[in-house]
XYZ file of C-alpha atoms in Angstrom:
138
model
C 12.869 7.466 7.284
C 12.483 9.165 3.399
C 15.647 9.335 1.731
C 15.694 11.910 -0.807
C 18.672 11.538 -3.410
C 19.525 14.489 -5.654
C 21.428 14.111 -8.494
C 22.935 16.422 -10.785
C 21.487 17.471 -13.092
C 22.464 14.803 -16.110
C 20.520 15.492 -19.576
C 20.410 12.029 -21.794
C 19.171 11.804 -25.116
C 16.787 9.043 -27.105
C 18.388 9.997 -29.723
C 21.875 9.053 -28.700
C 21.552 5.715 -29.971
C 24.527 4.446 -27.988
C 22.664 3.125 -24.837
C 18.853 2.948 -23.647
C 15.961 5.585 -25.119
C 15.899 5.968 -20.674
C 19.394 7.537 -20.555
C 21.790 4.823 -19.382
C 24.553 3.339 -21.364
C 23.463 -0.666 -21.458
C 21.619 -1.286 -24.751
C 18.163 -1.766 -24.457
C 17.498 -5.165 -24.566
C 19.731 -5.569 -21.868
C 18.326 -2.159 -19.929
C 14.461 -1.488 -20.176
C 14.264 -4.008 -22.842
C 14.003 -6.958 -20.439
C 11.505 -5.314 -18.498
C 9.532 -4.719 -21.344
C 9.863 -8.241 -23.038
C 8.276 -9.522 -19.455
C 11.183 -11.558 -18.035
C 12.091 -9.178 -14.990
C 10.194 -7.260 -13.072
C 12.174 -3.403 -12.593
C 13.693 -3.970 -9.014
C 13.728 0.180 -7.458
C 11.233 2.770 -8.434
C 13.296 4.841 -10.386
C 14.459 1.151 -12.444
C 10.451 1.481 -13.123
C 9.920 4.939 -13.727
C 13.018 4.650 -16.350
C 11.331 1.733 -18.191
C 8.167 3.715 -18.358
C 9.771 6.319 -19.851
C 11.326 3.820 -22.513
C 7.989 2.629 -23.077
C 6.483 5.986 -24.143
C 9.726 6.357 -26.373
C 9.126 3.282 -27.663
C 5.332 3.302 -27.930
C 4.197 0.223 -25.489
C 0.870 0.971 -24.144
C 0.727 -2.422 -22.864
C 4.138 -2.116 -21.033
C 2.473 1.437 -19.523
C -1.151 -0.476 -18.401
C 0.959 -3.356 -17.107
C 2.570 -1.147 -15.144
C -0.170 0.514 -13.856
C -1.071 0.627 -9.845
C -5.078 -1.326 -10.570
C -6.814 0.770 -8.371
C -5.473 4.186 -10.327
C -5.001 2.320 -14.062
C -6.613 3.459 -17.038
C -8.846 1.176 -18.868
C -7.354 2.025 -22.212
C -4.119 4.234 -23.328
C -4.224 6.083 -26.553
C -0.041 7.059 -27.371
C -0.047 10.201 -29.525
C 2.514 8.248 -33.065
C 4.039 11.738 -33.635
C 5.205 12.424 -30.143
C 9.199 12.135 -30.436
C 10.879 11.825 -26.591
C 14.244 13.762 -26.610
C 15.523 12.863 -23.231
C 15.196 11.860 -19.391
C 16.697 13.899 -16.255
C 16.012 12.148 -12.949
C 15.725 15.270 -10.694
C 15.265 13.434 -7.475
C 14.184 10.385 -5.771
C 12.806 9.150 -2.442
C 13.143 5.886 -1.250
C 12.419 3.136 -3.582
C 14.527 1.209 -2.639
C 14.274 -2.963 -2.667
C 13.813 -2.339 1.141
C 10.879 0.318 0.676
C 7.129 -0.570 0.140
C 6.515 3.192 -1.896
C 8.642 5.399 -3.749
C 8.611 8.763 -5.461
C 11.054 9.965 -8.616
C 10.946 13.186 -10.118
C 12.147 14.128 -13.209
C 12.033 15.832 -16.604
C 11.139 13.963 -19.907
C 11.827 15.995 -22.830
C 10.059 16.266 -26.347
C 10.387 17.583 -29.228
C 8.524 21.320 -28.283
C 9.173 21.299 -24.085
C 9.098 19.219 -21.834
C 7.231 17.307 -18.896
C 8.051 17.621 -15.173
C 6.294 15.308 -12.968
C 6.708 13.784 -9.692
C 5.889 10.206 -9.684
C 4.534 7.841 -6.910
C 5.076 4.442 -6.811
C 4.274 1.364 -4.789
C 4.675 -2.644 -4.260
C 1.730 -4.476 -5.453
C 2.798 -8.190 -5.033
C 6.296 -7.363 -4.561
C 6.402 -5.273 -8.135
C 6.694 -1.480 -8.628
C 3.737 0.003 -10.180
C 2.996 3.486 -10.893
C 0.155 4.818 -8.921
C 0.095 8.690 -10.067
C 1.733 11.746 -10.322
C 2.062 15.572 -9.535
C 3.200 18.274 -11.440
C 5.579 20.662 -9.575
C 4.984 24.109 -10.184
């Protein structure tokens, strides 16, 4: 059975510079910095989709190929050095879970000039989250 989680809507800011660049309070070596150093692995979906979002803030291409579902990854990503990330909203988010084998998170990433609002699939690969692609809601 999906379960679909709305939450309000919550706008967080990169540029905050209390907690994470992905919106939560915990400092980011001890939010999405772990995941990108390479010592955990991101244990729900939206945990991954978060750190993903960190990683464009932060510029980590390898973070975003590692990422990566391999049957849908890129061979190379190019990160655009003048893009600034202004915030996160999670919109939604269905199943995910540590009990679920796929997971989809929706939300808003803002940037300096609009914003991007995508709906993101996930699934396992070896008992990891990995992106596999995503839609953009009309």
């Amino acid at each position: 059975m999906a379960r679909r989680t709305a939450r309000p809507l919550q706008r967080t800011s990169a540029a905050a510079g209390a907690g994470c660049p992905c919106g939560l309070p915990a400092a980011y070596e001890a939010c999405c910095g772990r995941f990108h150093a390479g010592g955990d692995a991101a244990p729900t979906a939206e945990a991954l989709m978060r750190s993903r979002y960190c990683a464009f803030v932060k510029g980590d291409a390898g973070y975003l190929l590692r990422t990566w579902h391999p049957r849908t990854r890129p061979e190379r990503l190019e990160l655009d050095p003048g893009m600034r990330w202004t915030g996160l909203e999670i919109l939604a988010t269905v199943d995910g879970s540590t009990f679920h084998p796929r997971g989809v998170v929706e939300f808003r990433a803002s940037y300096r000039g609009g914003a991007l609002h995508e709906r993101s699939s996930f699934e396992r690969v070896d008992g990891a989250w990995v992106y596999v692609d995503g839609e953009f809601p009309g």
